[in-house]
Each structure stands twice: as structure tokens, then as C-alpha cells.
């Protein structure tokens, strides 16, 4: 069964600091992707980055990067040089590629506040 | 720019009434999804579709029906709305193949209150 856990319900940082948000997951599949989305205060869901399970290289996109620890079924989102505009709720989500329904299983999210 | 558009954005319904939430996508994606999000939680999958004419049950389909009459449109139907269905509903589209496989693009959400 798929399960995604985000143990930090909230997080905070100061402007310019690096922020790390943690996620763990459960899956019996070998091929999967882990996605990170940000939910704006308006409710809009914005795709940030994903990590394929078969890629040993940590993915990076702009100020976003991940630290992927496949053997621990753990992944962290790292936001460099955080800004107040980065505040919002961050969701980790799992997609199993073998079944390929395209279904995402979401964690409960981490609410990030970046202080000016 | 590709987009997923939901209507209405807000809806108040009465218990026992019928509610239809609509979703239109211009991404030309085969796959579409309906999720609900309850306060303080992540999104949970209700129904999804692989293309026009197809609907599949997600993780929490009870009390909901779905309809995919065309590539672009996907509706979620609550035949007999109940207060427990008060939530924010998100529609999403995605592609099952290629570099963007399973990356979902979401609409802005519909806030439904059932009184």
C-alpha cells in the first residue's frame, strides 16, 4: 500500500536561509516518482520538482532541490535562499509508475513561514 | 498557456441535493483526476479517467460519480449531497507517458459547503 508521511506540520525560516522539509513514504514498487507541490494561500497547487526512483542523482530546479535517500524511503525538499514569498504549504506525493494510473498519493503537508 | 479550469469556484448546497462540479482542461492530457482536500490534510483521490468515456474509482469514491464526455471535460457528481462532503475539490490533468509522466496540473479548486 502507498503511504506518504510528512512529520513536520509546520516550519519556519528567516529570509535568505536554507530550508529543509522532510518526507517519508511507503511503496512496494521499484519504479516510482516523488513529487513536491506547493499550495499557495489562494489554494492553487503548483508543481515544484520530482525525483525518479531509478535516478541516483538528486534533482534540482532553480532554488529547489531534493535529497533522495532511497534505501530509507526518505526524501527532503531543500529551498535555498528562502523568501517570504515561499511561504505556503508544501506537499510531498508518491506516484507508482508500474500501475501507471497517474495517481498521486499525498502527505498532509508542511506549512512553511518565511519571515522577512 | 495550458490550463485546468474548474467551475463553480464556490458552491453552497443543501443536504440531499444534487451537485455537479465541472472541469475543463486545455492541456490535451489523456488523464484527469478529482481530488478532495479537507482542512489540514493532503489531497485524496475520488475518481479518475484515462480518456473520453472512461471513469475509474479512486481511493474514496463512495457518494460520488464521475463523467468524462470528452478529452477536455471531466465532471464530478454528488447525487445526494451530505454535510460530510463539505470540502475543497481539485481537478487535475496529467500525461501517462514521457518526460512529464504523472506530473499533475491542478485547477484552482472548488469550495463546496453542504448545509
mmCIF file of C-alpha atoms in Angstrom:
data_model
loop_
_atom_site.group_PDB
_atom_site.id
_atom_site.type_symbol
_atom_site.label_atom_id
_atom_site.label_comp_id
_atom_site.label_asym_id
_atom_site.label_seq_id
_atom_site.Cartn_x
_atom_site.Cartn_y
_atom_site.Cartn_z
ATOM 1 C CA UNK A 1 0.000 0.000 0.000
ATOM 2 C CA UNK A 2 1.127 3.528 -0.703
ATOM 3 C CA UNK A 3 1.588 5.939 2.147
ATOM 4 C CA UNK A 4 3.280 9.324 2.435
ATOM 5 C CA UNK A 5 4.204 10.922 5.744
ATOM 6 C CA UNK A 6 5.289 14.479 6.426
ATOM 7 C CA UNK A 7 6.088 14.634 10.127
ATOM 8 C CA UNK A 8 6.628 18.402 10.284
ATOM 9 C CA UNK A 9 3.205 20.074 10.320
ATOM 10 C CA UNK A 10 4.884 23.480 10.379
ATOM 11 C CA UNK A 11 8.266 25.032 9.673
ATOM 12 C CA UNK A 12 9.819 28.465 9.651
ATOM 13 C CA UNK A 13 12.897 30.270 8.449
ATOM 14 C CA UNK A 14 14.336 33.732 8.107
ATOM 15 C CA UNK A 15 14.733 35.470 4.754
ATOM 16 C CA UNK A 16 17.789 34.125 2.954
ATOM 17 C CA UNK A 17 18.118 30.922 4.967
ATOM 18 C CA UNK A 18 18.093 27.440 3.511
ATOM 19 C CA UNK A 19 15.006 25.413 4.422
ATOM 20 C CA UNK A 20 14.648 21.638 4.500
ATOM 21 C CA UNK A 21 11.273 19.902 4.500
ATOM 22 C CA UNK A 22 11.143 16.163 5.134
ATOM 23 C CA UNK A 23 9.018 13.363 3.713
ATOM 24 C CA UNK A 24 8.964 9.595 4.069
ATOM 25 C CA UNK A 25 6.965 7.124 2.040
ATOM 26 C CA UNK A 26 5.956 3.507 1.706
ATOM 27 C CA UNK A 27 5.764 1.593 -1.551
ATOM 28 C CA UNK A 28 6.424 -1.930 -2.739
ATOM 29 C CA UNK A 29 7.182 -0.802 -6.273
ATOM 30 C CA UNK A 30 10.647 -0.338 -7.759
ATOM 31 C CA UNK A 31 9.692 2.354 -10.235
ATOM 32 C CA UNK A 32 8.063 5.441 -8.813
ATOM 33 C CA UNK A 33 8.365 9.198 -8.671
ATOM 34 C CA UNK A 34 8.223 11.513 -5.699
ATOM 35 C CA UNK A 35 6.713 14.916 -6.384
ATOM 36 C CA UNK A 36 6.770 18.150 -4.439
ATOM 37 C CA UNK A 37 3.940 20.638 -4.765
ATOM 38 C CA UNK A 38 3.399 23.957 -3.101
ATOM 39 C CA UNK A 39 -0.087 25.167 -2.210
ATOM 40 C CA UNK A 40 -0.436 28.912 -2.301
ATOM 41 C CA UNK A 41 -2.651 30.755 0.176
ATOM 42 C CA UNK A 42 -5.199 31.032 -2.640
ATOM 43 C CA UNK A 43 -5.395 27.225 -2.689
ATOM 44 C CA UNK A 44 -3.631 26.839 -6.028
ATOM 45 C CA UNK A 45 -1.364 23.779 -6.296
ATOM 46 C CA UNK A 46 1.949 24.454 -8.019
ATOM 47 C CA UNK A 47 4.291 21.707 -9.211
ATOM 48 C CA UNK A 48 7.874 22.247 -7.997
ATOM 49 C CA UNK A 49 10.073 19.249 -8.711
ATOM 50 C CA UNK A 50 10.101 15.461 -8.892
ATOM 51 C CA UNK A 51 12.594 12.693 -8.218
ATOM 52 C CA UNK A 52 12.516 9.417 -10.173
ATOM 53 C CA UNK A 53 13.278 6.358 -8.087
ATOM 54 C CA UNK A 54 15.733 4.978 -10.627
ATOM 55 C CA UNK A 55 17.835 8.157 -10.780
ATOM 56 C CA UNK A 56 20.590 8.268 -8.185
ATOM 57 C CA UNK A 57 21.223 11.943 -8.852
ATOM 58 C CA UNK A 58 19.373 14.397 -6.661
ATOM 59 C CA UNK A 59 17.149 16.571 -8.820
ATOM 60 C CA UNK A 60 17.404 20.349 -8.879
ATOM 61 C CA UNK A 61 15.189 23.063 -10.318
ATOM 62 C CA UNK A 62 16.091 26.665 -9.650
ATOM 63 C CA UNK A 63 16.137 27.239 -5.879
ATOM 64 C CA UNK A 64 14.545 23.834 -5.271
ATOM 65 C CA UNK A 65 16.498 20.628 -4.873
ATOM 66 C CA UNK A 66 15.902 17.291 -3.216
ATOM 67 C CA UNK A 67 17.941 14.961 -1.051
ATOM 68 C CA UNK A 68 16.825 11.470 -2.007
ATOM 69 C CA UNK A 69 17.628 8.588 0.330
ATOM 70 C CA UNK A 70 16.060 5.674 -1.478
ATOM 71 C CA UNK A 71 17.189 2.975 0.927
ATOM 72 C CA UNK A 72 15.466 4.820 3.778
ATOM 73 C CA UNK A 73 12.442 5.710 1.608
ATOM 74 C CA UNK A 74 13.011 9.294 2.533
ATOM 75 C CA UNK A 75 13.221 12.490 0.556
ATOM 76 C CA UNK A 76 13.752 16.095 1.579
ATOM 77 C CA UNK A 77 12.944 19.275 -0.303
ATOM 78 C CA UNK A 78 15.603 21.942 0.056
ATOM 79 C CA UNK A 79 14.775 25.562 -0.690
ATOM 80 C CA UNK A 80 17.827 27.766 -0.951
ATOM 81 C CA UNK A 81 17.788 31.472 -0.126
ATOM 82 C CA UNK A 82 14.223 31.345 1.160
ATOM 83 C CA UNK A 83 11.998 34.380 0.661
ATOM 84 C CA UNK A 84 8.734 35.445 2.308
ATOM 85 C CA UNK A 85 7.011 34.638 -0.994
ATOM 86 C CA UNK A 86 7.963 30.987 -0.444
ATOM 87 C CA UNK A 87 5.528 30.797 2.450
ATOM 88 C CA UNK A 88 2.754 28.279 1.942
ATOM 89 C CA UNK A 89 2.004 24.594 2.357
ATOM 90 C CA UNK A 90 4.357 22.068 0.798
ATOM 91 C CA UNK A 91 3.145 18.629 -0.156
ATOM 92 C CA UNK A 92 5.099 15.523 -0.938
ATOM 93 C CA UNK A 93 3.356 12.999 -3.214
ATOM 94 C CA UNK A 94 4.123 9.500 -4.472
ATOM 95 C CA UNK A 95 3.307 8.092 -7.899
ATOM 96 C CA UNK A 96 3.914 4.431 -8.714
ATOM 97 C CA UNK A 97 4.854 4.068 -12.357
ATOM 98 C CA UNK A 98 4.176 0.368 -12.844
ATOM 99 C CA UNK A 99 0.465 0.657 -12.151
ATOM 100 C CA UNK A 100 0.561 3.907 -14.097
ATOM 101 C CA UNK A 101 -2.798 5.258 -13.112
ATOM 102 C CA UNK A 102 -1.019 8.559 -12.741
ATOM 103 C CA UNK A 103 -2.450 8.659 -9.243
ATOM 104 C CA UNK A 104 -0.613 10.768 -6.681
ATOM 105 C CA UNK A 105 -0.768 9.858 -3.002
ATOM 106 C CA UNK A 106 -0.216 12.950 -0.898
ATOM 107 C CA UNK A 107 1.148 13.592 2.557
ATOM 108 C CA UNK A 108 -0.626 16.006 4.898
ATOM 109 C CA UNK A 109 1.735 18.837 4.096
ATOM 110 C CA UNK A 110 4.114 21.168 5.926
ATOM 111 C CA UNK A 111 3.120 24.791 6.421
ATOM 112 C CA UNK A 112 6.198 26.942 5.867
ATOM 113 C CA UNK A 113 6.520 30.505 7.072
ATOM 114 C CA UNK A 114 9.464 32.562 5.875
ATOM 115 C CA UNK A 115 9.937 35.657 7.998
ATOM 116 C CA UNK A 116 11.270 38.899 6.494
ATOM 117 C CA UNK B 1 -0.741 28.555 -21.628
ATOM 118 C CA UNK B 2 -2.201 25.180 -20.757
ATOM 119 C CA UNK B 3 -4.777 25.322 -18.030
ATOM 120 C CA UNK B 4 -7.245 23.436 -15.892
ATOM 121 C CA UNK B 5 -10.398 25.401 -15.175
ATOM 122 C CA UNK B 6 -12.961 24.460 -12.543
ATOM 123 C CA UNK B 7 -16.484 25.730 -12.106
ATOM 124 C CA UNK B 8 -18.030 26.846 -9.923
ATOM 125 C CA UNK B 9 -15.313 28.163 -7.636
ATOM 126 C CA UNK B 10 -17.671 28.210 -4.668
ATOM 127 C CA UNK B 11 -20.883 26.288 -4.099
ATOM 128 C CA UNK B 12 -23.357 26.038 -1.271
ATOM 129 C CA UNK B 13 -25.676 23.050 -1.480
ATOM 130 C CA UNK B 14 -28.426 21.592 0.660
ATOM 131 C CA UNK B 15 -28.324 18.110 2.118
ATOM 132 C CA UNK B 16 -29.887 15.653 -0.315
ATOM 133 C CA UNK B 17 -29.444 17.906 -3.289
ATOM 134 C CA UNK B 18 -27.544 17.118 -6.467
ATOM 135 C CA UNK B 19 -24.242 18.862 -7.114
ATOM 136 C CA UNK B 20 -22.182 18.838 -10.285
ATOM 137 C CA UNK B 21 -18.621 20.127 -10.337
ATOM 138 C CA UNK B 22 -17.121 20.761 -13.750
ATOM 139 C CA UNK B 23 -13.570 20.713 -15.004
ATOM 140 C CA UNK B 24 -12.110 21.698 -18.359
ATOM 141 C CA UNK B 25 -8.506 21.251 -19.452
ATOM 142 C CA UNK B 26 -6.643 22.643 -22.442
ATOM 143 C CA UNK B 27 -3.505 20.555 -21.806
ATOM 144 C CA UNK B 28 -4.656 17.822 -24.200
ATOM 145 C CA UNK B 29 -3.838 15.324 -21.476
ATOM 146 C CA UNK B 30 -5.420 11.904 -21.530
ATOM 147 C CA UNK B 31 -5.683 11.540 -17.777
ATOM 148 C CA UNK B 32 -7.890 13.581 -15.467
ATOM 149 C CA UNK B 33 -8.470 13.336 -11.739
ATOM 150 C CA UNK B 34 -10.766 14.542 -8.994
ATOM 151 C CA UNK B 35 -9.347 15.005 -5.505
ATOM 152 C CA UNK B 36 -10.768 16.398 -2.299
ATOM 153 C CA UNK B 37 -8.858 18.218 0.380
ATOM 154 C CA UNK B 38 -10.107 18.519 3.925
ATOM 155 C CA UNK B 39 -8.742 21.175 6.234
ATOM 156 C CA UNK B 40 -5.220 20.394 7.410
ATOM 157 C CA UNK B 41 -4.812 17.399 5.174
ATOM 158 C CA UNK B 42 -3.463 16.390 1.816
ATOM 159 C CA UNK B 43 -5.453 15.559 -1.282
ATOM 160 C CA UNK B 44 -7.321 12.272 -1.616
ATOM 161 C CA UNK B 45 -8.320 10.733 -4.942
ATOM 162 C CA UNK B 46 -12.024 10.300 -5.664
ATOM 163 C CA UNK B 47 -12.244 9.342 -9.347
ATOM 164 C CA UNK B 48 -10.022 9.472 -12.384
ATOM 165 C CA UNK B 49 -10.211 8.928 -16.119
ATOM 166 C CA UNK B 50 -7.885 7.732 -18.855
ATOM 167 C CA UNK B 51 -9.816 9.391 -21.650
ATOM 168 C CA UNK B 52 -13.214 10.214 -23.041
ATOM 169 C CA UNK B 53 -15.812 7.706 -21.932
ATOM 170 C CA UNK B 54 -13.719 6.179 -19.151
ATOM 171 C CA UNK B 55 -14.010 6.636 -15.400
ATOM 172 C CA UNK B 56 -12.261 4.747 -12.625
ATOM 173 C CA UNK B 57 -12.728 4.682 -8.873
ATOM 174 C CA UNK B 58 -10.048 6.227 -6.736
ATOM 175 C CA UNK B 59 -9.438 5.764 -3.040
ATOM 176 C CA UNK B 60 -12.629 7.381 -1.737
ATOM 177 C CA UNK B 61 -15.331 7.022 -4.427
ATOM 178 C CA UNK B 62 -18.368 6.398 -2.227
ATOM 179 C CA UNK B 63 -21.057 9.030 -2.699
ATOM 180 C CA UNK B 64 -19.536 10.344 -5.910
ATOM 181 C CA UNK B 65 -19.927 9.673 -9.611
ATOM 182 C CA UNK B 66 -17.792 10.940 -12.459
ATOM 183 C CA UNK B 67 -18.355 11.619 -16.134
ATOM 184 C CA UNK B 68 -15.813 12.161 -18.938
ATOM 185 C CA UNK B 69 -17.784 13.078 -22.052
ATOM 186 C CA UNK B 70 -14.769 14.421 -23.931
ATOM 187 C CA UNK B 71 -10.996 14.740 -23.744
ATOM 188 C CA UNK B 72 -11.352 18.220 -22.292
ATOM 189 C CA UNK B 73 -14.151 17.798 -19.757
ATOM 190 C CA UNK B 74 -14.466 15.802 -16.558
ATOM 191 C CA UNK B 75 -17.320 16.221 -14.091
ATOM 192 C CA UNK B 76 -17.804 15.112 -10.512
ATOM 193 C CA UNK B 77 -21.382 14.425 -9.466
ATOM 194 C CA UNK B 78 -22.797 14.239 -5.969
ATOM 195 C CA UNK B 79 -26.270 12.726 -6.436
ATOM 196 C CA UNK B 80 -27.312 13.140 -2.787
ATOM 197 C CA UNK B 81 -25.005 15.622 -1.116
ATOM 198 C CA UNK B 82 -24.238 15.194 2.579
ATOM 199 C CA UNK B 83 -22.502 17.548 5.063
ATOM 200 C CA UNK B 84 -19.544 15.134 5.182
ATOM 201 C CA UNK B 85 -18.850 16.081 1.563
ATOM 202 C CA UNK B 86 -18.114 19.651 2.563
ATOM 203 C CA UNK B 87 -14.569 20.112 1.311
ATOM 204 C CA UNK B 88 -12.367 21.701 -1.339
ATOM 205 C CA UNK B 89 -12.342 19.762 -4.595
ATOM 206 C CA UNK B 90 -9.478 19.831 -7.048
ATOM 207 C CA UNK B 91 -9.417 18.688 -10.641
ATOM 208 C CA UNK B 92 -6.130 17.805 -12.307
ATOM 209 C CA UNK B 93 -4.856 16.606 -15.640
ATOM 210 C CA UNK B 94 -1.733 14.651 -16.485
ATOM 211 C CA UNK B 95 0.005 12.541 -19.053
ATOM 212 C CA UNK B 96 0.766 8.867 -18.552
ATOM 213 C CA UNK B 97 3.850 8.759 -20.734
ATOM 214 C CA UNK B 98 7.002 10.680 -21.456
ATOM 215 C CA UNK B 99 9.208 13.019 -19.516
ATOM 216 C CA UNK B 100 6.285 14.621 -17.702
ATOM 217 C CA UNK B 101 4.727 11.279 -16.832
ATOM 218 C CA UNK B 102 2.391 11.560 -13.880
ATOM 219 C CA UNK B 103 3.109 15.236 -13.276
ATOM 220 C CA UNK B 104 -0.322 16.568 -12.497
ATOM 221 C CA UNK B 105 -1.538 20.080 -13.208
ATOM 222 C CA UNK B 106 -4.281 21.318 -10.948
ATOM 223 C CA UNK B 107 -7.227 23.626 -11.208
ATOM 224 C CA UNK B 108 -7.797 26.354 -8.657
ATOM 225 C CA UNK B 109 -10.245 24.290 -6.632
ATOM 226 C CA UNK B 110 -13.951 24.412 -5.804
ATOM 227 C CA UNK B 111 -15.019 25.106 -2.252
ATOM 228 C CA UNK B 112 -18.217 23.145 -1.534
ATOM 229 C CA UNK B 113 -20.325 23.599 1.562
ATOM 230 C CA UNK B 114 -23.229 21.224 2.145
ATOM 231 C CA UNK B 115 -25.684 22.549 4.720
#
